[in-house]
mmCIF file of C-alpha atoms in Angstrom:
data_model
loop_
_atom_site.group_PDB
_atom_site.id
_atom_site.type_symbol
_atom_site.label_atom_id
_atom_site.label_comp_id
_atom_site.label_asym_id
_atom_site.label_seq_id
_atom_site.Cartn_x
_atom_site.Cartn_y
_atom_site.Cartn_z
ATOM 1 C CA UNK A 378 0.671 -0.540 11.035
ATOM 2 C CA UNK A 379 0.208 -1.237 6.976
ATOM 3 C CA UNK A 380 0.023 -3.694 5.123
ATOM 4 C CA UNK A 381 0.042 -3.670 0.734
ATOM 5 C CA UNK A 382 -0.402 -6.011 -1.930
ATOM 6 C CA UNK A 383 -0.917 -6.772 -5.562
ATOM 7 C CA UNK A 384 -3.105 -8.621 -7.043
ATOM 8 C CA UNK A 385 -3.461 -9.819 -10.992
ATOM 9 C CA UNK A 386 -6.684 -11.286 -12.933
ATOM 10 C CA UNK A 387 -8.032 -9.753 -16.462
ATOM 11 C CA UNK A 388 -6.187 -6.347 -14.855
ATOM 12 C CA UNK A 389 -3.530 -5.280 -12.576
ATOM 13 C CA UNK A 390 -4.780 -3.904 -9.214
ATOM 14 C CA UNK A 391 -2.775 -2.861 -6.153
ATOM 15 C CA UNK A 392 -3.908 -1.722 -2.553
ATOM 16 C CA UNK A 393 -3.348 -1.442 0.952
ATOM 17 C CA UNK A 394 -4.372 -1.160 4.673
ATOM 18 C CA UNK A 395 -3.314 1.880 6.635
ATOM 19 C CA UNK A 396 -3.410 0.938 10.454
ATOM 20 C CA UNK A 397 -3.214 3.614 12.938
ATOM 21 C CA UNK A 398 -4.861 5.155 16.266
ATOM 22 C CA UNK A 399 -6.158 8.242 14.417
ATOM 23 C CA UNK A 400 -6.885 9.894 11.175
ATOM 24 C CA UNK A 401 -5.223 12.427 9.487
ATOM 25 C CA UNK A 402 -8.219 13.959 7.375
ATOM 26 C CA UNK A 403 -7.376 11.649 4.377
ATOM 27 C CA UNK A 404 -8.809 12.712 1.034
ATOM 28 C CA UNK A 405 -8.313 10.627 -2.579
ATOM 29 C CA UNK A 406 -6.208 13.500 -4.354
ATOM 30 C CA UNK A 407 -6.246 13.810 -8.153
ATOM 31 C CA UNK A 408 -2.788 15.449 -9.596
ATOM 32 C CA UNK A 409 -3.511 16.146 -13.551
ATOM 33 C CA UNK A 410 -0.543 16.230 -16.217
ATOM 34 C CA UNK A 411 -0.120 20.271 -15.869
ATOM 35 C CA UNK A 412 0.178 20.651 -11.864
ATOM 36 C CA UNK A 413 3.396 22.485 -10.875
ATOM 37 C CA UNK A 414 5.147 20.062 -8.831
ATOM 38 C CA UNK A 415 7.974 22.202 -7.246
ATOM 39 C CA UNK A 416 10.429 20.032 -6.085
ATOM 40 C CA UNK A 417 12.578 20.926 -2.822
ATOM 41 C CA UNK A 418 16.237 20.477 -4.197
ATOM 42 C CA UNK A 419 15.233 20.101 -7.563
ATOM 43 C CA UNK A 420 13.438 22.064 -10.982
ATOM 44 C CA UNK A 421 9.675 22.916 -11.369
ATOM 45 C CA UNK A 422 7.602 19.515 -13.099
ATOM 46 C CA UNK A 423 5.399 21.428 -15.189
ATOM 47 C CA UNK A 424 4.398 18.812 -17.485
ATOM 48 C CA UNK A 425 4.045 14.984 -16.366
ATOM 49 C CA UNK A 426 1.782 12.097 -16.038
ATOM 50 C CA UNK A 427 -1.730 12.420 -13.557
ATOM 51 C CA UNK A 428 -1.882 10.066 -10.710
ATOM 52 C CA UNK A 429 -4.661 9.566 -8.158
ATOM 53 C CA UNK A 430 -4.193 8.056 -4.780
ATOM 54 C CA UNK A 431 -4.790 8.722 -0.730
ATOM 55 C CA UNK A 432 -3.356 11.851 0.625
ATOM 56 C CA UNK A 433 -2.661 14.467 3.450
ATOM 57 C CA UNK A 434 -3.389 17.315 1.714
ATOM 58 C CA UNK A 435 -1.752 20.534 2.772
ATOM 59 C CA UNK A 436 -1.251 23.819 1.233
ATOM 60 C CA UNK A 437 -3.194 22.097 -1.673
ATOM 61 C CA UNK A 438 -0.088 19.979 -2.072
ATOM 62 C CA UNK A 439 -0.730 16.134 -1.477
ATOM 63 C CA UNK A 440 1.496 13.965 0.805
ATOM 64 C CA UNK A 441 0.643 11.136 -0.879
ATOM 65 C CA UNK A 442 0.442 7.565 0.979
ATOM 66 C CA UNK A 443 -0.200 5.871 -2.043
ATOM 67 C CA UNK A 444 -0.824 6.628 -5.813
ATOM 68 C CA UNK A 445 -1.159 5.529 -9.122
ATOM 69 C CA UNK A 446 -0.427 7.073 -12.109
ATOM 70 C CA UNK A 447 -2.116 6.925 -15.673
ATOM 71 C CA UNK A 448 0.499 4.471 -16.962
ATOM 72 C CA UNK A 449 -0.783 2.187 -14.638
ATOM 73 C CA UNK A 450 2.828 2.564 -12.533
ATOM 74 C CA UNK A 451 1.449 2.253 -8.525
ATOM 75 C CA UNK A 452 3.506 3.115 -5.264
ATOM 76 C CA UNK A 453 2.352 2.913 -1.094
ATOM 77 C CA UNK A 454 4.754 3.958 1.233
ATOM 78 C CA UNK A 455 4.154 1.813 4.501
ATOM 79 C CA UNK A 456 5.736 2.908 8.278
ATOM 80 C CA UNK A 457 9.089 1.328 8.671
ATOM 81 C CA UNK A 458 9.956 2.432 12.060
ATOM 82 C CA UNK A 459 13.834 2.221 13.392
ATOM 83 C CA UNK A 460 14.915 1.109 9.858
ATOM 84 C CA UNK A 461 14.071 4.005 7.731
ATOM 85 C CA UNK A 462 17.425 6.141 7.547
ATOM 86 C CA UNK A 463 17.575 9.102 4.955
ATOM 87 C CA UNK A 464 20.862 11.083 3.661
ATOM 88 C CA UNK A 465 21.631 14.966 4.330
ATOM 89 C CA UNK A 466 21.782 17.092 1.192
ATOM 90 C CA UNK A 467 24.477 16.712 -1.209
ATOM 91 C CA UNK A 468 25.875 18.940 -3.279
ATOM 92 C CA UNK A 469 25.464 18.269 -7.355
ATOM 93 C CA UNK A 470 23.425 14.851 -6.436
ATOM 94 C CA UNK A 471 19.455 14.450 -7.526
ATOM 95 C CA UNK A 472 17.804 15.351 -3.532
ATOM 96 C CA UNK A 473 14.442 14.183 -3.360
ATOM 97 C CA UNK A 474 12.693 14.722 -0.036
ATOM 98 C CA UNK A 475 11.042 11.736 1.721
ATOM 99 C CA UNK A 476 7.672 13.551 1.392
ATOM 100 C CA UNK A 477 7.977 13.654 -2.247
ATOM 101 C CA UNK A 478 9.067 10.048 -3.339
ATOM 102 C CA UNK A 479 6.021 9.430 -4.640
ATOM 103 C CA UNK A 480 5.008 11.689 -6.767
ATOM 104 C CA UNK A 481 8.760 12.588 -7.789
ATOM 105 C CA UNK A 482 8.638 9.076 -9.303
ATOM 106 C CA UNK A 483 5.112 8.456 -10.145
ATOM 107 C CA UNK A 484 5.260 11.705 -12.441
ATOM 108 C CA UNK A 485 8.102 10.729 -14.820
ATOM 109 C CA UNK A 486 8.260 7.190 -14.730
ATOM 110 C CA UNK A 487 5.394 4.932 -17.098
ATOM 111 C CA UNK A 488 6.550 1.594 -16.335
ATOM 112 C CA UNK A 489 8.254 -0.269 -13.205
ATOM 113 C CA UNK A 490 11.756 -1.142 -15.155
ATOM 114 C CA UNK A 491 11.928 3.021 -15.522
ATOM 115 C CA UNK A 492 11.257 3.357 -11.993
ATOM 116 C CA UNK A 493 14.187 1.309 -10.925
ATOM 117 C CA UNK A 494 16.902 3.101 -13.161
ATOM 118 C CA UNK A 495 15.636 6.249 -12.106
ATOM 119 C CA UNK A 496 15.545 5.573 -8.363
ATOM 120 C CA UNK A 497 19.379 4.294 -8.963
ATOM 121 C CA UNK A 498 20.011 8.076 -9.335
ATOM 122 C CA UNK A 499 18.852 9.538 -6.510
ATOM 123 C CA UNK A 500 19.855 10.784 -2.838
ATOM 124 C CA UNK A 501 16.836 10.393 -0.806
ATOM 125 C CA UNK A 502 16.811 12.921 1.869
ATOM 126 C CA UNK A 503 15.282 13.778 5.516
ATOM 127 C CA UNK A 504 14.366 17.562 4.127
ATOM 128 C CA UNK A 505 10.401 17.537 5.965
ATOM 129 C CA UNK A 506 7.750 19.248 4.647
ATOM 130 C CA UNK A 507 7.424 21.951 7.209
ATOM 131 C CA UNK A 508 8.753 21.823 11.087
ATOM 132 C CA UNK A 509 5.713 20.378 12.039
ATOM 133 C CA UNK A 510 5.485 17.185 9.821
ATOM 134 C CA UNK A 511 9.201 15.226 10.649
ATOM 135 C CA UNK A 512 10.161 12.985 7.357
ATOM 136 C CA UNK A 513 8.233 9.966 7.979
ATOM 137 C CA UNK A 514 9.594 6.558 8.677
ATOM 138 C CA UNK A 515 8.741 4.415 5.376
ATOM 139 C CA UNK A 516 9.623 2.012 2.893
ATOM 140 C CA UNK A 517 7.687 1.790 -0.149
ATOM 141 C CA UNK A 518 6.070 -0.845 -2.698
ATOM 142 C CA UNK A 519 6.265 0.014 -6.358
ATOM 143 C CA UNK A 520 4.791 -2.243 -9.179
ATOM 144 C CA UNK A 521 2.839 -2.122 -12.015
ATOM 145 C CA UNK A 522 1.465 -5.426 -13.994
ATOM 146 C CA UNK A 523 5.385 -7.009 -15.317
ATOM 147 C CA UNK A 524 6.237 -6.687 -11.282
ATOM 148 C CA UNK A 525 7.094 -5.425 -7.885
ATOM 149 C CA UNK A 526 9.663 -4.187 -6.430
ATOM 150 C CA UNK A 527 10.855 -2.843 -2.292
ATOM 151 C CA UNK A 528 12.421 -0.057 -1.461
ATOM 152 C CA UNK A 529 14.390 0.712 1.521
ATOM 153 C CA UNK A 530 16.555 3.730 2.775
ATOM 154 C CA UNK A 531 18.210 2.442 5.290
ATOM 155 C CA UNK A 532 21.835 3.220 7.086
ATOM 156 C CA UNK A 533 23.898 1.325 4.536
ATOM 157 C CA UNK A 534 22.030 3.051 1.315
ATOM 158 C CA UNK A 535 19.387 2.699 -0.560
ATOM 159 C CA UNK A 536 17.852 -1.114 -1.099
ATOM 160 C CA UNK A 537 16.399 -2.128 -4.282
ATOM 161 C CA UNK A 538 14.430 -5.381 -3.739
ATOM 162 C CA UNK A 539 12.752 -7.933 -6.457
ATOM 163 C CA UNK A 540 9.509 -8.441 -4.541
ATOM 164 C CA UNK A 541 8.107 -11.641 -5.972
ATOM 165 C CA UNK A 542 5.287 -11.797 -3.595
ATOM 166 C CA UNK A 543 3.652 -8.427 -4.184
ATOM 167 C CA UNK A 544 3.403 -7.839 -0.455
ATOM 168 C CA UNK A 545 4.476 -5.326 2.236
ATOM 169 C CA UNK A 546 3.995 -4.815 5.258
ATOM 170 C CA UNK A 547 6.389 -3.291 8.460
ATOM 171 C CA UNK A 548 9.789 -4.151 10.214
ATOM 172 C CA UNK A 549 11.803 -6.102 9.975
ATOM 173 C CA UNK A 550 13.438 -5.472 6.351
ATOM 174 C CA UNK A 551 11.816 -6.851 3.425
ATOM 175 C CA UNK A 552 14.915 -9.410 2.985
ATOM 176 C CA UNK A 553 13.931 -11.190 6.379
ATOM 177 C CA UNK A 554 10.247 -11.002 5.895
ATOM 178 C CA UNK A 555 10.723 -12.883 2.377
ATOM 179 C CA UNK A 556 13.584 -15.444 4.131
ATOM 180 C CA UNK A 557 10.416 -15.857 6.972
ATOM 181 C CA UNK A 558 8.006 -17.666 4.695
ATOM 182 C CA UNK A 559 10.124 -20.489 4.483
ATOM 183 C CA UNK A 560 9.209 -21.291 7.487
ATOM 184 C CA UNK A 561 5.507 -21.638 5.966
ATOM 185 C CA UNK A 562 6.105 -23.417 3.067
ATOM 186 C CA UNK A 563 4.374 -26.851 4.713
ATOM 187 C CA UNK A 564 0.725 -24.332 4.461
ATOM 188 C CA UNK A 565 -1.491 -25.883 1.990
ATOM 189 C CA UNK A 566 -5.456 -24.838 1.115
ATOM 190 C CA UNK A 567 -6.188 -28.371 1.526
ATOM 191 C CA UNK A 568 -7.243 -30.554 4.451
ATOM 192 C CA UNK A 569 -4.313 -31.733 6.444
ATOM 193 C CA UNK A 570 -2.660 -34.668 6.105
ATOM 194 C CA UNK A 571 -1.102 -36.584 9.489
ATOM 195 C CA UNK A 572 2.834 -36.074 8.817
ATOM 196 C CA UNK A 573 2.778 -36.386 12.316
ATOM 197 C CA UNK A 574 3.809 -39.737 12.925
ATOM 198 C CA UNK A 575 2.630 -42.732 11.804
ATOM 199 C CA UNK A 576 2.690 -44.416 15.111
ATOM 200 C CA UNK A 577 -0.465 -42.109 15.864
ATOM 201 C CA UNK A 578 -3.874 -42.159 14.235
ATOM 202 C CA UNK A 579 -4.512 -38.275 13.277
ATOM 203 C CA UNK A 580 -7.183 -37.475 11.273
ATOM 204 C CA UNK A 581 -9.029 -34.205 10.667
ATOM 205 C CA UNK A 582 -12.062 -34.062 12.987
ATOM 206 C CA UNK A 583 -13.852 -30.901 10.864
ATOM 207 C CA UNK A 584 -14.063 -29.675 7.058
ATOM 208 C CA UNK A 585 -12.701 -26.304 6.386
ATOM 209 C CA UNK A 586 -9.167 -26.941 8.131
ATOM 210 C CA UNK A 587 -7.429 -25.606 5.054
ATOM 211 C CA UNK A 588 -4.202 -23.033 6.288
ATOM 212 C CA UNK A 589 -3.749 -24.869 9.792
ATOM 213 C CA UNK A 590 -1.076 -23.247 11.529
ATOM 214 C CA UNK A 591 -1.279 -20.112 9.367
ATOM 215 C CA UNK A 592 -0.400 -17.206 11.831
ATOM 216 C CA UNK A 593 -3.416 -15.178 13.143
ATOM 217 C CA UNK A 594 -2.134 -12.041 14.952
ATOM 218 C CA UNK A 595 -1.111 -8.616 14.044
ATOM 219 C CA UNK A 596 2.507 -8.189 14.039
ATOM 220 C CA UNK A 597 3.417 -7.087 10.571
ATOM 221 C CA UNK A 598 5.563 -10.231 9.986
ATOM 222 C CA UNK A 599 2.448 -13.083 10.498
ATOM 223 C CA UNK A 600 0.755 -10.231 8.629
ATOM 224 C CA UNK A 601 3.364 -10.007 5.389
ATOM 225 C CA UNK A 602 3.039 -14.210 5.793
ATOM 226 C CA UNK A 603 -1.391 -14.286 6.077
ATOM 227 C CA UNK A 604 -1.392 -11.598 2.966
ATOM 228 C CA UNK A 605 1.102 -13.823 0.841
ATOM 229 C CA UNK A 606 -0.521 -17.273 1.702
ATOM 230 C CA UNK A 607 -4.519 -15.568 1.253
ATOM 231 C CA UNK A 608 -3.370 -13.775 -2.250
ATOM 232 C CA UNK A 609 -1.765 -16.687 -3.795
ATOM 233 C CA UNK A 610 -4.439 -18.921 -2.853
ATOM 234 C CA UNK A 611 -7.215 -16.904 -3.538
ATOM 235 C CA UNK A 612 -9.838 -17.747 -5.929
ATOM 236 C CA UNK A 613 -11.831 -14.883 -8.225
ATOM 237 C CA UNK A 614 -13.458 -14.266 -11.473
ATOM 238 C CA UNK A 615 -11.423 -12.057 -13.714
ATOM 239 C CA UNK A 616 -14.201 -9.285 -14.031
ATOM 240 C CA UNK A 617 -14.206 -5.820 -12.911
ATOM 241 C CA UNK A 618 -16.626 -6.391 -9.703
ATOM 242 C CA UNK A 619 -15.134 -9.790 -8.563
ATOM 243 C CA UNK A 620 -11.459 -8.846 -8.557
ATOM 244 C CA UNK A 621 -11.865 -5.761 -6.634
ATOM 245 C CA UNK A 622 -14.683 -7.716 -4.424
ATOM 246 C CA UNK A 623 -11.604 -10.276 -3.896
ATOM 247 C CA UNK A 624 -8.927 -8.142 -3.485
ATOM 248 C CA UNK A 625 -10.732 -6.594 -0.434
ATOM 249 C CA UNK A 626 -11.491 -9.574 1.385
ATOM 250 C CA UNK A 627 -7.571 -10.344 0.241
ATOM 251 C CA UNK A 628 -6.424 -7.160 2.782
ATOM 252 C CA UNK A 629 -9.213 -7.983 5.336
ATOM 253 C CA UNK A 630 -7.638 -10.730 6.414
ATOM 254 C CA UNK A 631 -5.182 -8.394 8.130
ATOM 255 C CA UNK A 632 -7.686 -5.654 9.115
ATOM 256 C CA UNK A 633 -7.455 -4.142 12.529
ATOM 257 C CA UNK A 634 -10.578 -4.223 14.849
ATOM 258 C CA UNK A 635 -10.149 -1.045 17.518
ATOM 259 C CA UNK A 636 -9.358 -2.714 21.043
ATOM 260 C CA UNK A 637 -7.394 -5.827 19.702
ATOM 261 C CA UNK A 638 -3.517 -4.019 19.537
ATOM 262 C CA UNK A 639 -2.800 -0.795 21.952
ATOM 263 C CA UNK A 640 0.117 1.238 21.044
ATOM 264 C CA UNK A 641 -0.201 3.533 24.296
ATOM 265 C CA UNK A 642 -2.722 4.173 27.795
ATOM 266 C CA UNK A 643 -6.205 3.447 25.832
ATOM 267 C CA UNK A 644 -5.174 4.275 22.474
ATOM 268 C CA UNK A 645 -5.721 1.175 19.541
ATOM 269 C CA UNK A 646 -4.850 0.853 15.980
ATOM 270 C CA UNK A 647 -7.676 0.350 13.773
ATOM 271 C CA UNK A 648 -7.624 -0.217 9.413
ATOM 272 C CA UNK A 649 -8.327 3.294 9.459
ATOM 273 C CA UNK A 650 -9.084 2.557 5.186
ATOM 274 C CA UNK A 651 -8.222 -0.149 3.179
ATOM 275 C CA UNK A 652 -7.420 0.580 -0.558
ATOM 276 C CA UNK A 653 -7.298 -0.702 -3.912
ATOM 277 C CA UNK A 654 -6.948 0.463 -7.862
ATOM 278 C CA UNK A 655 -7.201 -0.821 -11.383
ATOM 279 C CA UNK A 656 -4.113 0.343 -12.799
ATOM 280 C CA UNK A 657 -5.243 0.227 -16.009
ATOM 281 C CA UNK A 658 -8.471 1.990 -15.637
ATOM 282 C CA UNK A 659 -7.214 4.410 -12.961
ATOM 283 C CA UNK A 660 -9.964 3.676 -10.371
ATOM 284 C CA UNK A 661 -9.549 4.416 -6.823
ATOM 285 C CA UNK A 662 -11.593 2.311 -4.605
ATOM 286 C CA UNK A 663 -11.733 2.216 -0.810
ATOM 287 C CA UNK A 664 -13.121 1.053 2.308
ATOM 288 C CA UNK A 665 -13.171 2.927 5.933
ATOM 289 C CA UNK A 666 -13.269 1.482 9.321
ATOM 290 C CA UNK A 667 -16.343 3.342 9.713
ATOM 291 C CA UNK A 668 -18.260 2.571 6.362
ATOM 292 C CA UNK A 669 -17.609 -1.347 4.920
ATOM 293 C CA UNK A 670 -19.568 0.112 1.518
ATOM 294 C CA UNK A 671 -16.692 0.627 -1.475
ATOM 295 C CA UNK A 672 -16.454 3.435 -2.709
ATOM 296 C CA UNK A 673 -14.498 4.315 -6.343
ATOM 297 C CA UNK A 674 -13.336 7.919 -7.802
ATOM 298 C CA UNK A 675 -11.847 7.156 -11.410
ATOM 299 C CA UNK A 676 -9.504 10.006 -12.344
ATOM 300 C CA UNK A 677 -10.704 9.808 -16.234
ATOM 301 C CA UNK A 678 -13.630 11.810 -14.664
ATOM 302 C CA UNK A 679 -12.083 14.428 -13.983
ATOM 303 C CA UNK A 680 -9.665 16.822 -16.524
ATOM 304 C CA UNK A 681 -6.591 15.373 -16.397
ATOM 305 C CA UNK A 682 -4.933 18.367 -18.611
ATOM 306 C CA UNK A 683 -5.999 20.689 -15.675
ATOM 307 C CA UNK A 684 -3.369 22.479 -13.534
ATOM 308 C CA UNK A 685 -5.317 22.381 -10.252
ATOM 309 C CA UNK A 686 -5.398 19.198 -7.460
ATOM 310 C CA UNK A 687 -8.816 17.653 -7.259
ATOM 311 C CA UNK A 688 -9.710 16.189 -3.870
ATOM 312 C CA UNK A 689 -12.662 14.278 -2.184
ATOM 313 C CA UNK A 690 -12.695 13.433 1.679
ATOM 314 C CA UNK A 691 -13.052 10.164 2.430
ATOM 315 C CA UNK A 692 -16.323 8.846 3.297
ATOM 316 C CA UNK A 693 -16.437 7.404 6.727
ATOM 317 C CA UNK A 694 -20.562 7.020 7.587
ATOM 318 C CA UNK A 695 -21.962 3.571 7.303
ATOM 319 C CA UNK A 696 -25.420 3.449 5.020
ATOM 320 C CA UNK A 697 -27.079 0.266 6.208
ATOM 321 C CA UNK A 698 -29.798 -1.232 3.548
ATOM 322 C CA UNK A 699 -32.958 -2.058 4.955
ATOM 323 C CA UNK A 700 -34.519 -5.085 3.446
ATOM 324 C CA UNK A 701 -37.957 -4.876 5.078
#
């Protein structure tokens, strides 16, 4: 499964995990101001604001599974299984398509307050990109550095959540994986303390016993709970190399290792990448299963005033260093 996060020093950066059993051919997919986004039920977006982020890329059109734009406005869409529940098409309402949620709102909106009026407007839809690729099962993370937000389509309507966390993962609902840390709130960074009982002499037999009881396996609720606990504990410099360096050891403490959860007959999730940007410099870095090196591709290199997608496959080859 996935799992996202925020994280804030000097600058705002944003990421996630995407956990599955295979790869999709996923490429980091630059959309400058002038590409025609031709929406399904809607007008042609000639002119609007460049995003970069991980993609399917079809048809040169990207499904996007996460983005950022150049405002610094960032969005993952994470599987939400059994939940997810989009509208039919309806007449005189604003129909976006699942496939396009992200860029429909990435493009027009520059800060997180527009993207919640605008999403108020809209009829999210089941429309799929073509009859091979069924509207995916998702909710989605939005934020940019004044805050985060969840949204859900489920059966009752669209869910707007205040996400003061800055984490996402799977099912259940974001409502009952925020009401689930209470159950946490005893975790402390510190060495424990014997609240036991006093009648019994407890005392901690090793250093580094900070987090006892944190949950260690891979369901997507101990996962929402381990991201929450590591990020608002965590400790980094505010520079460039140190906050991304942090923010990636942030997300490995969820990472799949291939073998550890089977989904079917010899078939194993794995963190097929693991991503993170600087919102305000429009970086892209990432991190495969395959090659621990990260990499960046900053969309300022690149002309944003351009009309044409710009993609690069993900790397996925280890380079070892050898010291002697």
């Amino acid at each position: 499964m996935c799992t996202a996060a925020t994280y804030q020093t000097k600058d705002f950066y944003m990421g996630r995990t995407l956990d599955y059993e295979f790869s999709y051919g996923e490429k980091i997919a630059i959309m400058p101001r002038n590409y025609p986004l031709q929406y399904r039920h809607g007008s042609k977006n000639i002119e609007h604001y460049a995003m970069i982020g991980m993609a399917h890329v079809l048809d040169e059109y990207p499904l996007y599974y996460d983005a950022v734009n150049e405002k610094g406005l960032g969005m993952a869409g994470l599987n939400f299984v059994g939940n997810a529940c989009y509208q039919e098409v309806k007449e005189g309402a604003v129909n976006v398509a699942q496939y396009e949620f992200i860029p429909w709102v990435l493009s027009q909106c520059a800060t997180l307050k527009e993207a919640k009026q605008l999403i108020q407007t809209i009829n999210l839809v089941k429309t799929p990109y073509n009859e091979h690729l069924p509207a995916a099962s998702l909710h989605w993370i939005i934020a940019d550095q004044s805050g985060c937000i969840t949204v859900e389509s489920v059966e009752e309507g669209l869910k707007i959540y205040e996400n003061p966390v800055g984490v996402l993962a799977n099912n259940p609902s974001f409502d009952k994986q925020l009401f689930n840390l209470n159950n946490y709130m005893s975790l402390s960074p510190k060495q424990p303390q014997n609240y036991f009982s006093k009648q019994l002499d407890l005392k901690s037999y090793s250093r580094g016993m900070g987090a006892l009881g944190l949950p260690g396996d891979l369901s997507s609720m101990s996962r929402f709970v381990r991201v929450a606990f590591t990020k608002m504990n965590g400790q980094s410099k505010d520079n460039e190399r140190d906050s991304v360096n942090q923010f990636f050891h942030i997300l490995g403490s969820v990472e799949q290792q291939r073998g550890c959860c089977e989904v079917d007959d010899g078939k194993y999730e794995i963190t097929i990448y693991t991503s993170c940007w600087n919102s305000q410099k429009g970086i892209y870095y990432y991190t495969t299963y395959n090659r621990r090196q990260i990499t960046a591709v900053n969309m300022h290199k690149v002309n944003l005033d351009g009309q044409h997608l710009t993609s690069y496959p993900m790397l996925d080859d280890e380079e070892f260093y050898e010291q002697n």
